[in-house]
Short mmCIF file of C-alpha atoms in Angstrom, two decimals:
data_model
loop_
_atom_site.label_atom_id
_atom_site.label_comp_id
_atom_site.label_asym_id
_atom_site.label_seq_id
_atom_site.Cartn_x
_atom_site.Cartn_y
_atom_site.Cartn_z
CA UNK A 1 -0.10 -0.06 0.07
CA UNK A 2 1.38 3.29 -0.93
CA UNK A 3 1.68 5.67 1.75
CA UNK A 4 -0.13 8.88 2.03
CA UNK A 5 2.71 11.13 3.78
CA UNK A 6 6.49 10.69 3.05
CA UNK A 7 8.38 11.99 6.22
CA UNK A 8 11.90 13.71 5.23
CA UNK A 9 14.78 13.28 7.80
CA UNK A 10 18.11 14.20 7.27
CA UNK A 11 20.56 12.54 9.95
CA UNK A 12 24.08 13.76 10.89
CA UNK A 13 25.29 12.58 14.39
CA UNK A 14 21.97 12.97 16.04
CA UNK A 15 22.55 9.82 18.61
CA UNK A 16 21.42 12.08 21.33
CA UNK A 17 18.01 12.79 19.77
CA UNK A 18 16.96 10.57 16.92
CA UNK A 19 15.25 8.18 19.12
CA UNK A 20 12.98 10.69 20.70
CA UNK A 21 12.28 11.94 16.96
CA UNK A 22 11.34 8.49 15.91
CA UNK A 23 9.05 8.04 18.66
CA UNK A 24 7.07 11.20 18.04
CA UNK A 25 6.46 9.71 14.54
CA UNK A 26 5.53 6.55 15.76
CA UNK A 27 2.97 8.05 18.18
CA UNK A 28 1.13 9.89 15.45
CA UNK A 29 -2.65 9.23 15.57
CA UNK A 30 -2.33 9.32 11.87
CA UNK A 31 -0.68 6.04 10.80
CA UNK A 32 -0.52 6.07 6.99
CA UNK A 33 2.91 7.22 6.57
CA UNK A 34 6.94 6.36 5.72
CA UNK A 35 9.66 7.70 7.33
CA UNK A 36 12.56 8.33 4.96
CA UNK A 37 16.03 8.88 6.83
CA UNK A 38 18.98 9.57 4.88
CA UNK A 39 22.07 9.33 6.94
CA UNK A 40 24.56 11.79 5.86
CA UNK A 41 27.95 9.73 6.87
CA UNK A 42 27.46 10.04 10.76
CA UNK A 43 30.24 9.37 12.62
CA UNK A 44 28.37 8.35 16.04
CA UNK A 45 25.90 5.45 16.24
CA UNK A 46 22.80 7.62 14.75
CA UNK A 47 22.48 4.64 12.16
CA UNK A 48 22.46 2.04 14.22
CA UNK A 49 19.57 3.45 16.20
CA UNK A 50 17.75 3.98 13.33
CA UNK A 51 18.12 0.40 12.05
CA UNK A 52 16.98 -0.82 15.41
CA UNK A 53 13.55 1.02 14.87
CA UNK A 54 13.58 0.02 11.41
CA UNK A 55 13.75 -3.68 12.25
CA UNK A 56 10.39 -3.38 14.20
CA UNK A 57 8.45 -1.03 11.99
CA UNK A 58 8.88 -1.30 8.07
CA UNK A 59 7.46 2.15 7.61
CA UNK A 60 11.06 3.35 8.78
CA UNK A 61 13.56 3.18 5.87
CA UNK A 62 17.26 4.21 6.34
CA UNK A 63 19.46 5.18 3.47
CA UNK A 64 23.23 5.94 3.32
CA UNK A 65 24.97 9.07 1.35
CA UNK A 66 28.48 7.72 0.20
CA UNK A 67 30.27 11.18 0.98
CA UNK A 68 28.96 13.60 3.51
CA UNK A 69 27.15 16.08 1.26
CA UNK A 70 24.82 18.38 3.55
CA UNK A 71 21.12 18.26 4.53
CA UNK A 72 20.13 19.42 1.12
CA UNK A 73 21.37 16.35 -0.78
CA UNK A 74 20.33 14.45 2.15
CA UNK A 75 16.79 15.95 1.93
CA UNK A 76 16.62 15.40 -2.00
CA UNK A 77 17.54 11.86 -1.90
CA UNK A 78 14.57 11.12 0.38
CA UNK A 79 12.24 13.23 -1.53
CA UNK A 80 13.61 11.09 -4.66
CA UNK A 81 12.71 7.69 -2.81
CA UNK A 82 9.16 9.17 -1.53
CA UNK A 83 5.91 7.25 -2.50
CA UNK A 84 3.54 9.46 -0.26
CA UNK A 85 1.23 12.05 -1.62
CA UNK A 86 2.20 14.54 0.89
CA UNK A 87 6.04 15.43 1.54
CA UNK A 88 6.71 16.55 5.20
CA UNK A 89 10.03 17.39 6.86
CA UNK A 90 11.14 16.30 10.42
CA UNK A 91 14.80 17.10 11.43
CA UNK A 92 16.55 14.43 13.46
CA UNK A 93 16.53 16.11 16.51
CA UNK A 94 12.86 17.75 16.39
CA UNK A 95 9.50 16.60 17.70
CA UNK A 96 5.98 16.31 16.58
CA UNK A 97 2.76 16.37 18.91
CA UNK A 98 0.97 13.26 18.59
CA UNK A 99 -2.02 14.86 16.31
CA UNK A 100 0.17 16.87 14.00
CA UNK A 101 -0.36 14.78 10.69
CA UNK A 102 -3.90 14.00 11.76
CA UNK A 103 -4.80 18.06 12.11
CA UNK A 104 -2.62 19.10 9.25
CA UNK A 105 -3.72 16.47 6.54
CA UNK A 106 -7.38 16.82 7.59
CA UNK A 107 -6.89 20.78 7.14
CA UNK A 108 -5.25 20.32 3.43
CA UNK A 109 -8.08 17.89 2.38
CA UNK A 110 -10.87 19.99 3.55
CA UNK A 111 -9.68 23.28 2.25
CA UNK A 112 -7.92 21.84 -1.15
CA UNK A 113 -4.77 23.42 0.10
CA UNK A 114 -1.34 22.14 -1.52
CA UNK A 115 1.09 23.69 0.77
CA UNK A 116 0.65 24.36 4.59
CA UNK A 117 2.48 24.90 7.70
CA UNK A 118 2.03 25.40 11.57
CA UNK A 119 3.22 26.96 14.43
CA UNK A 120 5.53 25.42 16.59
CA UNK A 121 7.26 25.32 20.11
CA UNK A 122 10.96 26.09 20.80
CA UNK A 123 12.44 23.54 23.33
CA UNK A 124 15.89 23.30 24.65
CA UNK A 125 18.19 20.10 24.59
CA UNK A 126 16.43 18.56 27.56
CA UNK A 127 13.19 18.97 25.90
CA UNK A 128 12.12 22.28 27.88
CA UNK A 129 9.77 24.47 26.05
CA UNK A 130 11.00 28.21 25.91
CA UNK A 131 9.00 29.88 23.35
CA UNK A 132 6.40 29.64 20.98
CA UNK A 133 6.37 30.70 17.29
CA UNK A 134 3.13 31.75 15.80
CA UNK A 135 2.37 32.22 12.28
CA UNK A 136 0.27 34.25 9.78
CA UNK A 137 -2.80 32.74 8.35
CA UNK A 138 -1.31 32.54 4.86
CA UNK A 139 1.81 33.91 2.91
CA UNK A 140 2.84 34.20 -0.66
CA UNK A 141 6.19 34.59 -2.53
CA UNK A 142 6.71 38.23 -1.58
CA UNK A 143 5.86 37.89 1.96
CA UNK A 144 8.41 34.93 2.30
CA UNK A 145 11.25 37.05 0.64
CA UNK A 146 10.61 39.46 3.67
CA UNK A 147 10.66 37.15 6.32
CA UNK A 148 10.46 32.99 6.43
CA UNK A 149 7.48 32.17 8.40
CA UNK A 150 7.56 28.81 7.63
CA UNK A 151 9.41 26.12 10.17
CA UNK A 152 10.75 23.38 8.29
CA UNK A 153 9.50 20.93 10.69
CA UNK A 154 6.09 21.86 9.95
CA UNK A 155 5.87 22.12 6.30
CA UNK A 156 4.04 20.06 4.02
CA UNK A 157 3.26 19.84 0.62
CA UNK A 158 1.22 17.91 -2.04
CA UNK A 159 3.66 16.19 -4.52
CA UNK A 160 0.50 14.77 -6.64
CA UNK A 161 -0.86 18.32 -6.93
CA UNK A 162 2.49 20.38 -7.42
CA UNK A 163 4.83 17.68 -8.33
CA UNK A 164 7.99 16.84 -6.33
CA UNK A 165 9.91 19.69 -5.76
CA UNK A 166 13.60 19.97 -4.36
CA UNK A 167 15.78 21.78 -2.22
CA UNK A 168 18.30 24.07 -4.00
CA UNK A 169 21.94 22.68 -3.48
CA UNK A 170 23.11 24.97 -0.93
CA UNK A 171 24.60 24.19 2.64
CA UNK A 172 22.36 26.41 4.63
CA UNK A 173 18.69 27.83 4.18
CA UNK A 174 18.11 25.33 1.57
CA UNK A 175 14.43 24.84 3.06
CA UNK A 176 13.80 28.55 2.43
CA UNK A 177 14.86 28.01 -0.85
CA UNK A 178 12.43 24.98 -1.27
CA UNK A 179 9.55 27.21 0.08
CA UNK A 180 10.12 30.02 -2.58
CA UNK A 181 10.32 27.58 -5.31
CA UNK A 182 7.06 26.15 -4.28
CA UNK A 183 5.22 29.30 -3.93
CA UNK A 184 6.38 30.08 -7.35
CA UNK A 185 3.88 27.30 -8.41
CA UNK A 186 1.06 27.72 -5.96
CA UNK A 187 -0.08 31.07 -4.88
CA UNK A 188 -0.10 30.80 -0.95
CA UNK A 189 1.17 28.52 1.89
CA UNK A 190 -1.75 27.95 4.17
CA UNK A 191 -1.10 27.90 8.08
CA UNK A 192 -2.66 26.25 11.03
CA UNK A 193 -1.65 29.03 13.94
CA UNK A 194 -1.48 26.18 16.77
CA UNK A 195 1.85 24.83 17.96
CA UNK A 196 1.98 21.05 16.31
CA UNK A 197 5.76 20.62 16.75
CA UNK A 198 8.68 21.19 18.88
CA UNK A 199 12.13 22.77 17.32
CA UNK A 200 14.91 22.00 19.25
CA UNK A 201 17.56 24.90 19.64
CA UNK A 202 20.83 23.29 20.20
CA UNK A 203 23.46 24.80 22.78
CA UNK A 204 25.80 27.22 20.71
CA UNK A 205 23.90 27.21 17.52
CA UNK A 206 22.45 30.96 18.08
CA UNK A 207 24.89 33.62 17.57
CA UNK A 208 27.28 32.01 14.79
CA UNK A 209 24.25 30.71 12.99
CA UNK A 210 22.62 33.97 12.74
CA UNK A 211 25.81 35.40 10.88
CA UNK A 212 25.83 32.42 8.65
CA UNK A 213 22.02 32.69 8.05
CA UNK A 214 22.47 36.14 6.77
CA UNK A 215 25.16 35.13 4.37
CA UNK A 216 22.99 32.46 2.73
CA UNK A 217 19.87 34.78 3.11
CA UNK A 218 21.73 37.10 0.75
CA UNK A 219 22.98 34.06 -1.50
CA UNK A 220 19.28 32.89 -1.66
CA UNK A 221 18.26 36.33 -3.31
CA UNK A 222 21.10 37.04 -5.59
CA UNK A 223 22.32 33.31 -6.72
CA UNK A 224 18.89 31.40 -6.23
CA UNK A 225 16.23 33.86 -6.74
CA UNK A 226 18.36 36.03 -9.43
CA UNK A 227 17.13 39.29 -7.94
CA UNK A 228 18.56 42.58 -8.60
CA UNK A 229 20.93 44.13 -6.34
CA UNK A 230 18.40 47.02 -5.64
CA UNK A 231 15.73 44.28 -4.73
CA UNK A 232 18.15 41.93 -2.87
CA UNK A 233 19.15 45.09 -0.78
CA UNK A 234 15.63 45.85 -0.16
CA UNK A 235 14.11 42.37 1.00
CA UNK A 236 17.30 41.62 3.09
CA UNK A 237 16.77 45.25 4.90
CA UNK A 238 13.42 43.95 5.78
CA UNK A 239 14.75 40.62 6.71
CA UNK A 240 17.31 42.27 8.89
CA UNK A 241 14.54 44.46 10.71
CA UNK A 242 12.04 41.58 11.27
CA UNK A 243 15.09 39.33 12.62
CA UNK A 244 16.01 42.66 15.31
CA UNK A 245 12.02 42.71 16.09
CA UNK A 246 11.93 38.96 16.69
CA UNK A 247 14.81 38.97 18.97
CA UNK A 248 14.12 42.45 21.00
CA UNK A 249 10.71 42.44 20.97
CA UNK A 250 9.22 39.30 21.36
#
């Protein structure tokens, strides 16, 4: 039987969290899924942990990259192997609430939406909640150029309606690049403003990654979206200002 939802999970040295991530999928009230995990040359026992789950549940499938290639290649490999109507994303240290798929797939079918996302919680390495990210009702391509409202762990798109769409091959912000690609095909991404996932913020990942994220934001504008210098500068300015507001005026 072909699964309705294909869950895309890149894996790299996540032995501390991958069991909990997989368990959050196993706990879903919606049962019609496959979880495609692509190991990007982990040097810990992440792959062995996944294999122990895969032996017990055939819906969990593990593949290996031969060379460390980054999250974009791992995710695209998983998308290529996906058999489901819906493509969902969950990183190897993040979690879903038990009704995430049930609520979101129902929302998509009821309203005939081909691309959706949800609000989500922020948790620390121990799983303690310390924030909640709310989302607008819907966003279009221009909205997303100003600021990315779509958390990767919440996004789902309909591959039967839109076709399989892949991430740009860049090391950072490749999920953002994918959302922009999708919004060139369908006019809006629609949201459930209810936290249905938990995004894990890792120790030491904030300040340095903000600088890297900004560099890749510019790369998206200029190299992926091919925007002019003037448009890129304008959108980057709005992106920067929005980031300041999120940081200092929560």
